[in-house]
Coordinates of C-alpha atoms in Angstrom, one line a residue:
M1 CA 19.0 -8.7 14.7
S2 CA 18.6 -6.0 12.2
E3 CA 21.1 -7.5 9.6
L4 CA 19.2 -11.1 9.7
S5 CA 15.6 -9.7 8.9
A6 CA 15.9 -10.3 5.4
N7 CA 16.5 -13.8 5.7
F8 CA 14.6 -15.3 8.7
A9 CA 11.5 -15.2 10.5
S10 CA 10.2 -17.0 13.7
L11 CA 8.1 -20.2 12.6
S12 CA 4.7 -20.1 14.1
P13 CA 0.8 -20.9 13.2
L14 CA 0.0 -17.3 13.2
N15 CA 1.8 -17.4 10.1
F16 CA -1.0 -19.1 8.5
M17 CA -3.6 -17.1 9.5
E18 CA -2.1 -14.1 9.0
R19 CA -1.5 -15.2 5.3
N20 CA -5.5 -16.4 4.9
R21 CA -6.9 -13.4 6.4
W22 CA -6.3 -11.5 3.1
V23 CA -5.4 -14.3 0.5
Y24 CA -8.5 -16.1 1.3
K25 CA -10.4 -13.5 3.0
E26 CA -13.8 -14.4 0.7
K27 CA -13.1 -18.2 1.1
E28 CA -15.3 -20.4 3.6
A29 CA -13.2 -21.3 6.2
V30 CA -15.3 -22.8 8.7
V31 CA -18.6 -25.0 8.7
Y32 CA -20.8 -26.0 12.0
G33 CA -24.4 -26.4 11.2
S34 CA -26.1 -23.2 9.7
R35 CA -22.9 -21.3 10.4
R36 CA -20.5 -20.3 8.0
Y37 CA -17.7 -18.2 8.4
T38 CA -15.1 -16.9 5.7
Y39 CA -11.3 -16.7 6.8
G40 CA -11.8 -12.8 6.8
E41 CA -14.8 -13.4 9.5
L42 CA -12.7 -16.5 10.9
S43 CA -9.5 -13.7 11.6
D44 CA -11.9 -11.5 12.9
R45 CA -13.3 -13.7 15.4
I46 CA -9.6 -15.0 16.7
Q47 CA -8.8 -11.1 16.8
R48 CA -12.0 -10.1 19.4
C49 CA -11.4 -13.3 21.4
A50 CA -7.8 -12.4 21.8
A51 CA -9.0 -8.6 22.7
A52 CA -11.5 -10.0 25.3
L53 CA -9.3 -12.2 27.0
K54 CA -6.2 -9.5 27.3
A55 CA -9.1 -7.6 28.7
A56 CA -9.8 -9.9 31.2
G57 CA -6.0 -9.8 32.1
V58 CA -4.5 -12.8 30.1
K59 CA -0.6 -12.1 29.3
K60 CA 2.3 -13.4 27.5
G61 CA 3.1 -16.7 28.9
D62 CA -0.5 -17.1 31.0
R63 CA -2.6 -20.3 30.5
V64 CA -5.7 -20.6 29.7
A65 CA -7.6 -23.9 30.0
Y66 CA -10.6 -25.0 27.2
L67 CA -12.5 -27.7 27.9
V68 CA -14.8 -27.3 25.0
P69 CA -16.0 -29.8 22.2
N70 CA -15.1 -29.7 18.1
I71 CA -16.7 -26.5 17.8
P72 CA -15.6 -23.3 16.3
A73 CA -14.4 -21.8 19.8
M74 CA -12.3 -24.7 20.0
L75 CA -10.8 -24.0 16.9
E76 CA -10.6 -20.1 17.6
A77 CA -8.6 -20.5 20.8
H78 CA -5.9 -22.3 18.8
F79 CA -4.8 -19.1 17.2
A80 CA -6.3 -16.7 20.0
L81 CA -4.1 -17.6 22.7
P82 CA -1.3 -17.3 20.7
L83 CA -2.0 -14.1 18.9
L84 CA -1.4 -13.1 22.7
G85 CA 1.6 -15.3 23.6
A86 CA -0.3 -17.1 25.8
I87 CA -0.5 -21.0 26.3
L88 CA -3.6 -23.1 25.6
V89 CA -4.1 -25.9 27.4
A90 CA -6.7 -28.0 25.8
I91 CA -8.5 -30.3 28.3
N92 CA -10.0 -33.8 27.2
V93 CA -13.7 -33.6 27.2
R94 CA -14.2 -36.9 29.0
L95 CA -12.2 -36.3 32.1
A96 CA -13.7 -36.9 35.4
P97 CA -13.9 -33.4 37.7
D98 CA -10.8 -34.0 39.5
E99 CA -8.7 -34.7 36.6
I100 CA -10.1 -31.5 35.1
A101 CA -9.3 -29.8 38.2
Y102 CA -5.6 -31.3 38.7
I103 CA -4.8 -29.8 35.3
C104 CA -6.0 -26.4 35.6
S105 CA -4.0 -26.5 39.1
H106 CA -1.0 -28.0 37.4
S107 CA -0.9 -25.5 34.4
G108 CA -1.3 -22.7 36.7
A109 CA -4.6 -21.8 34.3
D110 CA -6.3 -19.2 35.6
I111 CA -9.1 -18.9 33.3
L112 CA -11.6 -21.7 32.1
V113 CA -13.6 -22.0 29.0
A114 CA -16.1 -24.6 29.0
D115 CA -18.7 -26.1 27.0
C116 CA -22.0 -25.8 28.9
E117 CA -23.2 -29.4 28.4
L118 CA -19.5 -30.5 29.5
A119 CA -19.6 -28.1 32.5
K120 CA -22.1 -29.9 34.0
S121 CA -20.0 -32.1 35.8
L122 CA -18.5 -29.6 37.7
V123 CA -21.6 -27.7 38.8
G124 CA -21.0 -27.2 42.7
Q125 CA -17.3 -28.0 42.6
E126 CA -15.8 -24.8 41.7
G127 CA -14.0 -24.9 45.1
K128 CA -11.7 -27.8 43.2
F129 CA -10.8 -24.5 41.2
P130 CA -9.2 -22.2 43.5
G131 CA -6.6 -20.6 40.9
V132 CA -9.2 -20.3 37.9
R133 CA -10.8 -16.6 39.0
T134 CA -12.8 -16.3 35.3
F135 CA -15.1 -18.8 34.1
I136 CA -16.5 -18.2 30.2
N137 CA -19.3 -20.2 29.4
V138 CA -19.4 -21.5 25.9
V139 CA -23.2 -22.0 25.1
D140 CA -23.6 -24.2 21.7
E141 CA -26.9 -23.0 20.2
I142 CA -26.4 -25.3 17.2
A143 CA -26.7 -27.9 19.5
G144 CA -29.8 -26.9 20.8
F145 CA -28.4 -25.0 24.4
G146 CA -29.6 -21.7 25.4
P147 CA -28.7 -18.9 27.8
S148 CA -30.0 -20.6 30.6
D149 CA -28.1 -23.8 30.1
A150 CA -24.6 -21.3 31.3
V151 CA -23.4 -23.2 34.1
F152 CA -20.9 -20.8 35.9
D153 CA -21.2 -17.3 37.0
G154 CA -19.7 -15.8 34.5
P155 CA -19.7 -14.0 30.6
E156 CA -20.9 -16.2 27.9
Y157 CA -18.4 -16.8 24.9
E158 CA -20.4 -15.1 21.8
A159 CA -21.3 -12.2 24.0
F160 CA -17.7 -12.1 25.5
I161 CA -15.9 -11.6 21.8
A162 CA -18.7 -9.5 20.8
N163 CA -18.2 -6.7 23.3
A164 CA -14.7 -6.8 23.0
D165 CA -12.6 -3.5 21.7
H166 CA -10.9 -5.0 18.4
E167 CA -7.0 -4.1 18.4
N168 CA -6.0 -5.8 15.3
L169 CA -2.8 -7.4 17.0
P170 CA 0.6 -8.6 15.3
W171 CA 0.4 -12.1 13.9
K172 CA 3.8 -12.5 15.0
I173 CA 6.0 -14.2 17.7
D174 CA 9.2 -12.8 18.7
D175 CA 11.0 -16.5 19.4
E176 CA 9.7 -19.5 17.7
M177 CA 10.2 -21.7 20.7
T178 CA 7.9 -19.9 22.8
P179 CA 5.8 -22.3 24.4
L180 CA 2.4 -22.5 22.3
S181 CA 0.5 -25.1 24.0
I182 CA 0.5 -27.8 26.9
N183 CA -1.1 -31.1 25.9
Y184 CA -1.6 -33.6 29.1
T185 CA -1.2 -37.2 28.4
S186 CA -3.4 -39.7 29.9
G187 CA -1.4 -40.4 32.6
T188 CA 0.2 -43.6 31.7
T189 CA 2.3 -43.8 35.0
G190 CA 0.1 -42.0 37.1
R191 CA -0.7 -38.2 37.2
P192 CA -0.7 -37.0 33.8
K193 CA 2.0 -34.9 32.4
G194 CA 1.8 -31.4 30.6
V195 CA 3.5 -31.6 26.9
M196 CA 4.8 -28.4 26.0
Y197 CA 4.7 -27.7 22.1
T198 CA 6.2 -24.8 20.7
H199 CA 5.3 -22.6 17.9
R200 CA 8.4 -24.2 15.9
G201 CA 7.5 -27.5 16.2
G202 CA 3.4 -26.7 15.4
Y203 CA 4.2 -24.8 12.5
L204 CA 6.7 -27.9 11.1
N205 CA 4.5 -30.5 12.1
A206 CA 1.2 -28.8 10.6
L207 CA 3.3 -28.6 7.1
G208 CA 4.0 -32.3 7.8
E209 CA 0.4 -33.3 8.1
M210 CA -0.4 -31.5 4.9
I211 CA 2.2 -33.3 3.0
E212 CA 1.8 -36.6 4.4
M213 CA -2.0 -36.4 3.9
G214 CA -2.2 -34.8 0.6
G215 CA -4.0 -31.4 2.0
S216 CA -4.5 -28.1 -0.7
V217 CA -7.0 -25.7 -0.9
Y218 CA -9.8 -28.1 -2.3
M219 CA -9.8 -29.6 1.3
N220 CA -12.7 -30.3 3.2
Y221 CA -11.5 -31.4 6.5
L222 CA -14.2 -33.2 8.8
W223 CA -13.2 -32.8 12.4
T224 CA -14.0 -36.5 13.8
L225 CA -10.6 -36.7 15.7
P226 CA -10.6 -34.2 19.2
M227 CA -9.1 -30.9 19.2
F228 CA -8.1 -31.5 22.5
H229 CA -5.9 -34.4 21.4
C230 CA -2.7 -33.3 20.5
N231 CA -4.3 -30.0 19.3
G232 CA -6.3 -32.1 16.9
W233 CA -2.6 -33.6 15.7
C234 CA -1.8 -30.2 14.9
Y235 CA -4.5 -30.1 12.0
T236 CA -6.0 -27.0 13.6
W237 CA -3.2 -25.3 12.3
G238 CA -2.5 -27.2 9.0
V239 CA -5.8 -27.4 7.4
T240 CA -5.8 -23.3 7.7
A241 CA -2.4 -23.5 6.2
V242 CA -3.3 -24.9 2.8
G243 CA -6.6 -22.6 3.1
G244 CA -8.5 -25.7 3.4
R245 CA -12.1 -25.7 4.9
H246 CA -12.8 -27.0 8.7
V247 CA -16.3 -28.7 9.2
C248 CA -16.5 -29.1 12.7
L249 CA -18.7 -32.1 14.4
R250 CA -19.4 -31.8 18.4
S251 CA -19.6 -35.8 18.9
I252 CA -19.6 -38.8 16.4
Q253 CA -22.3 -40.2 15.4
P254 CA -21.5 -43.0 12.5
S255 CA -25.0 -41.7 10.5
E256 CA -24.2 -38.0 11.0
V257 CA -20.4 -38.9 9.8
F258 CA -22.2 -40.3 6.9
R259 CA -24.6 -37.4 6.1
I260 CA -21.6 -34.8 6.4
V261 CA -19.5 -36.6 3.9
R262 CA -22.1 -36.4 1.5
E263 CA -23.8 -32.9 2.1
E264 CA -20.0 -31.1 2.7
K265 CA -18.1 -33.1 0.0
I266 CA -15.8 -34.2 2.7
S267 CA -12.7 -35.0 1.4
H268 CA -10.1 -36.1 4.3
F269 CA -10.6 -36.4 7.6
C270 CA -8.9 -38.3 10.8
A271 CA -9.8 -41.1 13.0
A272 CA -8.8 -43.8 15.5
P273 CA -8.9 -47.4 14.8
T274 CA -12.4 -47.7 16.7
V275 CA -14.3 -45.0 14.9
L276 CA -13.2 -46.6 12.0
I277 CA -14.8 -49.8 13.0
A278 CA -18.0 -47.9 13.9
L279 CA -18.5 -46.4 10.2
S280 CA -17.5 -49.9 8.8
N281 CA -20.6 -51.5 10.4
D282 CA -23.0 -48.9 10.5
P283 CA -26.1 -50.0 7.9
E284 CA -25.0 -46.8 5.8
A285 CA -21.7 -48.7 5.1
Q286 CA -23.5 -51.1 3.3
E287 CA -25.0 -48.8 1.1
G288 CA -21.6 -48.5 -0.9
P289 CA -18.2 -46.5 -0.9
F290 CA -18.4 -42.6 -0.2
P291 CA -19.8 -40.2 -3.1
Q292 CA -16.1 -39.0 -3.3
P293 CA -12.5 -39.6 -2.8
V294 CA -12.2 -39.6 0.9
T295 CA -8.8 -39.9 2.5
I296 CA -8.7 -40.9 6.4
M297 CA -5.5 -41.0 8.6
T298 CA -5.8 -43.3 11.4
A299 CA -3.4 -43.9 14.7
G300 CA -4.1 -43.7 18.1
A301 CA -3.7 -47.4 18.0
P302 CA -2.3 -50.3 15.6
P303 CA -5.0 -50.7 13.2
S304 CA -5.6 -54.2 11.7
P305 CA -5.8 -55.5 8.5
T306 CA -9.1 -56.2 8.6
I307 CA -10.3 -52.8 9.2
I308 CA -8.1 -51.2 6.4
N309 CA -9.7 -53.7 4.1
E310 CA -13.2 -52.9 5.0
M311 CA -12.7 -49.0 4.8
E312 CA -10.8 -49.5 1.4
G313 CA -12.5 -52.1 0.2
K314 CA -16.5 -51.3 1.3
L315 CA -16.2 -47.7 1.2
G316 CA -13.5 -46.8 -1.2
A317 CA -11.7 -44.8 1.2
R318 CA -7.4 -44.4 1.3
I319 CA -6.4 -45.1 4.8
I320 CA -3.0 -43.3 5.7
H321 CA -1.7 -44.7 8.7
A322 CA 0.3 -42.9 11.1
Y323 CA 2.2 -43.3 14.3
G324 CA 2.9 -40.7 17.2
L325 CA 2.3 -39.7 20.8
T326 CA 1.2 -36.6 22.5
E327 CA 5.3 -35.8 23.1
T328 CA 5.7 -35.9 19.3
Y329 CA 2.8 -33.9 18.6
G330 CA 0.7 -36.4 17.3
P331 CA 1.6 -38.5 14.5
H332 CA 6.1 -38.7 13.9
T333 CA 6.3 -41.8 11.5
V334 CA 3.5 -42.6 8.5
C335 CA 3.6 -46.0 6.4
A336 CA 5.1 -44.2 3.2
W337 CA 3.4 -45.4 0.1
H338 CA 5.2 -47.2 -2.8
P339 CA 3.3 -47.0 -6.2
E340 CA 4.2 -50.6 -7.0
W341 CA 2.3 -51.7 -3.7
D342 CA -0.9 -50.9 -5.4
D343 CA -0.7 -54.3 -7.5
L344 CA -0.3 -56.5 -4.4
P345 CA -3.4 -58.3 -3.4
A346 CA -5.5 -56.4 -0.8
D347 CA -4.6 -58.4 2.0
E348 CA -1.0 -57.9 1.2
R349 CA -1.6 -54.3 0.6
A350 CA -3.4 -53.6 4.1
R351 CA -0.9 -56.0 6.1
L352 CA 2.2 -53.3 4.8
K353 CA 0.0 -50.3 5.4
S354 CA -0.7 -51.5 9.2
R355 CA 2.8 -50.7 9.9
Q356 CA 4.1 -47.6 11.7
G357 CA 6.4 -46.8 8.8
V358 CA 9.1 -44.0 8.7
P359 CA 9.7 -40.4 10.1
Y360 CA 7.4 -37.5 8.3
V361 CA 9.3 -35.4 5.9
M362 CA 9.1 -32.8 8.5
T363 CA 10.4 -34.3 11.5
G364 CA 13.6 -36.0 11.8
E365 CA 14.6 -39.1 13.3
C366 CA 12.9 -42.2 14.3
D367 CA 14.5 -45.9 14.8
V368 CA 14.7 -49.2 16.9
M369 CA 17.4 -48.7 19.5
G370 CA 18.6 -51.2 21.6
R371 CA 20.1 -50.6 25.2
E372 CA 23.1 -49.5 24.1
M373 CA 21.2 -46.2 22.4
K374 CA 22.5 -47.6 19.2
R375 CA 20.2 -48.9 16.2
L376 CA 19.3 -52.3 16.0
P377 CA 19.4 -54.7 12.8
W378 CA 16.6 -54.2 10.3
D379 CA 15.6 -57.5 10.2
G380 CA 11.8 -57.8 11.4
Q381 CA 12.8 -59.7 14.5
T382 CA 15.0 -57.8 16.9
Q383 CA 13.0 -56.0 19.3
G384 CA 13.9 -52.7 20.7
E385 CA 12.8 -49.2 21.9
V386 CA 11.1 -46.8 19.4
M387 CA 12.7 -43.6 20.2
M388 CA 12.6 -39.9 18.3
R389 CA 14.3 -36.8 18.1
G390 CA 14.0 -33.9 15.6
N391 CA 11.0 -30.8 14.8
N392 CA 7.9 -32.5 16.7
V393 CA 9.7 -33.7 19.8
M394 CA 8.2 -31.9 22.7
A395 CA 10.0 -28.9 24.5
G396 CA 9.6 -31.1 27.7
Y397 CA 7.1 -31.6 30.5
Y398 CA 5.8 -28.8 32.2
N399 CA 7.3 -28.0 35.6
N400 CA 8.5 -31.6 35.5
P401 CA 12.3 -31.6 34.9
E402 CA 13.1 -35.0 36.5
A403 CA 10.4 -36.5 33.9
T404 CA 11.7 -34.6 31.1
Q405 CA 15.5 -35.6 32.1
E406 CA 14.6 -39.1 32.1
V407 CA 12.7 -39.3 28.7
F408 CA 15.2 -37.2 26.8
K409 CA 18.5 -39.7 28.1
G410 CA 21.2 -39.7 25.5
G411 CA 19.6 -37.2 23.1
W412 CA 16.4 -39.0 21.9
F413 CA 13.2 -39.2 23.4
H414 CA 12.1 -42.6 24.7
S415 CA 8.5 -43.4 23.6
G416 CA 8.3 -46.6 26.0
D417 CA 6.8 -48.9 22.8
I418 CA 8.8 -51.8 21.5
A419 CA 9.0 -52.4 17.9
V420 CA 11.0 -54.0 15.1
A421 CA 12.3 -52.6 12.1
H422 CA 11.8 -54.2 8.7
E423 CA 14.1 -54.5 6.0
D424 CA 12.9 -51.3 4.5
G425 CA 13.4 -49.6 7.7
Y426 CA 9.7 -49.3 8.2
I427 CA 8.8 -50.1 12.3
D428 CA 6.4 -52.1 13.4
L429 CA 4.9 -52.1 17.0
Q430 CA 5.1 -55.4 18.9
D431 CA 4.7 -54.1 22.3
R432 CA 4.5 -51.2 25.2
A433 CA 7.3 -51.2 27.5
K434 CA 4.7 -49.9 30.0
D435 CA 1.7 -51.3 31.1
V436 CA -0.1 -48.3 29.2
I437 CA -3.9 -49.2 27.9
I438 CA -4.8 -47.7 24.4
S439 CA -8.6 -48.0 24.5
G440 CA -9.9 -46.5 21.1
G441 CA -6.8 -44.1 20.9
E442 CA -7.3 -42.8 24.6
N443 CA -4.2 -43.9 26.7
I444 CA -5.3 -45.5 29.9
S445 CA -2.6 -45.8 33.0
T446 CA -3.1 -49.3 34.8
I447 CA -1.4 -47.7 38.0
E448 CA -4.1 -44.9 38.0
V449 CA -6.9 -47.6 37.5
E450 CA -5.2 -49.8 40.5
K451 CA -5.1 -47.1 42.7
A452 CA -8.6 -46.7 42.2
I453 CA -9.7 -50.2 42.7
V454 CA -7.8 -50.8 45.7
S455 CA -9.6 -47.9 47.4
H456 CA -12.4 -50.0 47.5
P457 CA -12.7 -51.2 51.1
A458 CA -13.2 -54.9 50.2
I459 CA -10.4 -55.3 47.7
L460 CA -6.7 -56.6 48.9
E461 CA -4.6 -56.5 45.7
V462 CA -5.3 -55.7 42.2
A463 CA -3.4 -56.0 38.6
V464 CA -4.7 -54.1 35.6
V465 CA -3.8 -55.2 32.0
A466 CA -5.1 -54.7 28.6
V467 CA -7.4 -57.2 27.1
P468 CA -8.5 -57.7 23.7
D469 CA -11.3 -55.8 22.6
E470 CA -13.7 -56.1 19.1
K471 CA -14.7 -52.3 19.1
W472 CA -12.0 -50.8 21.3
G473 CA -8.6 -52.6 19.7
E474 CA -8.0 -53.2 23.8
V475 CA -9.7 -52.6 27.3
P476 CA -8.8 -52.9 30.6
K477 CA -9.4 -55.9 32.7
A478 CA -8.9 -55.9 36.7
F479 CA -7.7 -59.4 38.6
V480 CA -8.8 -58.6 42.0
V481 CA -8.0 -60.3 45.1
K482 CA -10.5 -59.8 48.0
K483 CA -9.9 -59.0 51.6
E484 CA -10.6 -62.0 53.7
G485 CA -14.2 -62.2 55.1
M486 CA -15.1 -59.7 52.5
E487 CA -17.5 -59.5 49.3
T488 CA -17.8 -57.3 46.4
T489 CA -19.1 -57.8 42.9
E490 CA -17.8 -57.1 39.4
E491 CA -20.5 -54.1 39.0
E492 CA -19.4 -52.7 42.1
V493 CA -15.9 -52.6 41.2
I494 CA -16.6 -51.1 38.0
D495 CA -19.0 -48.4 39.8
H496 CA -16.6 -47.7 41.8
V497 CA -13.5 -46.8 39.6
K498 CA -16.5 -44.7 37.4
S499 CA -17.0 -42.6 40.1
R500 CA -13.3 -41.6 40.7
L501 CA -12.2 -41.5 37.1
A502 CA -13.3 -40.8 33.4
R503 CA -15.6 -43.7 32.5
F504 CA -13.6 -45.0 30.1
K505 CA -11.1 -45.7 32.4
A506 CA -13.1 -47.9 34.2
P507 CA -12.1 -52.0 33.8
K508 CA -14.7 -53.7 31.1
Y509 CA -14.4 -57.1 33.1
V510 CA -13.4 -58.1 36.9
E511 CA -12.2 -61.4 37.6
F512 CA -11.8 -62.5 41.3
G513 CA -8.8 -64.8 42.3
P514 CA -5.2 -65.2 43.5
L515 CA -2.5 -63.1 41.5
P516 CA 0.5 -64.9 40.0
K517 CA 3.8 -63.6 41.8
T518 CA 7.5 -63.7 41.8
S519 CA 9.3 -65.2 44.3
T520 CA 9.9 -61.5 46.0
G521 CA 5.8 -60.8 45.7
K522 CA 5.9 -59.3 42.4
I523 CA 2.7 -59.5 40.6
Q524 CA 3.8 -60.9 37.1
K525 CA 1.3 -59.2 34.9
F526 CA 2.6 -60.6 31.6
K527 CA 1.5 -63.8 32.5
L528 CA -2.4 -62.6 33.2
R529 CA -1.8 -60.5 29.7
E530 CA -0.5 -63.6 27.9
R531 CA -3.2 -65.7 28.8
E532 CA -5.7 -63.1 27.8
W533 CA -4.3 -62.7 24.4
A534 CA -3.6 -66.4 23.7
G535 CA -7.4 -67.3 24.2
Y536 CA -8.4 -64.4 21.8
E537 CA -5.7 -65.3 19.2
K538 CA -7.0 -68.9 19.3
R539 CA -10.8 -67.5 18.4
V540 CA -9.6 -65.4 15.8
N541 CA -7.3 -68.0 14.1

């Protein structure tokens, strides 16, 4: 290996922090309320966090789970765990206790770092976490919490890292294909699957994000996108790569977003279309455009041309539309812009921008393929499955070789999404092969919701489909058949699901009556879906 040392180095997001700790030592790196950390201070905090975790028994290859919102502790985890050669398991903060317990168990995490507010739902349920030997409390003083709010019998995060012996661990990784993180899907076919990211993939996708979004040392990035979601689409590492400024935001309140955009001179943020809808409809949006240029990347669900028009016309933002999945480190394609499109009418620009586009410059390939694993015509009409391969496709599903083999058939990642490709090669999503519902950027498994509903003693059969929603894009609706002689109500069914799953997964509507079926008894979900969306399209048109 020595003869290669002059022309090869393993790629890792750690490289970004290794550079910034001296190049941008005095530059502000993190802002959260009254707290301000330079890159030098951030580097020190990461080193102390890694040292504390090491003292707690974390070794190379171990998994550590974090249930923490967009605050500095969560950002620090994205470097402290890789520094040990350990693996970060960032958990969706909206999940129910049973779902959190499943992820901790499946990943084999023996340490859970949890925000005190989010951990309240876990009080008295420690027995569901038999593999977790250490609980670490994150007490967010900026949000008004204090020592008495700690939930678990375990150390408090700030004291935990403050008391650690400083080792100055090397910002290096021996093998760039080493697992970096495990991100759990939202369970599109039942139980969530653990998507494995590598150091190489995280490094390259982070740089790809910065190239496509125009990141630079002048970047003031607002954390409106959850850091738990695909590691914040790799912006945790990307913003750091260019020496940008991370402005943390615990939870999204439109008025607070507008305030921070003004006061911190925000230049960039990412958001699902539902967040854009909330911002464009907030009273502050009527006051005129943002005070400085703001670039927004949106993905999670296809944004409508209407919301793109509103964000660009009303608020003066520059919208970048991207598309991807958890299995592709977040965004994999972008609607790459052409300068000549600037002169088109606003409606036409928005229509073009609503397409999912072409592969990122760093990623590899993405195309619409047929059953024979061949590219379909770029005619804007022929539908096929979106498939990807390249640098930002996951290493595989953790402890699930069967599912990994299935999704990688033919040497491509099968997204399960249906699209057409236009004459210019830009892909345009048409439908989803599986019945996954994407509501406000969150994936909801219809199978998982159906299982929760049918566990109600009064329910015989159920079918859950996506129906249109002005705010969330689409939401679950349950079509229910009651058992003979038994009664229940829409409210009871919804509350029943909320008691078993995360609240956002519960159906927004419940309709009682017979279900359409084939001659063999299979429920014809497409008929239910077509009826709901046809009625919506008539209202819109």
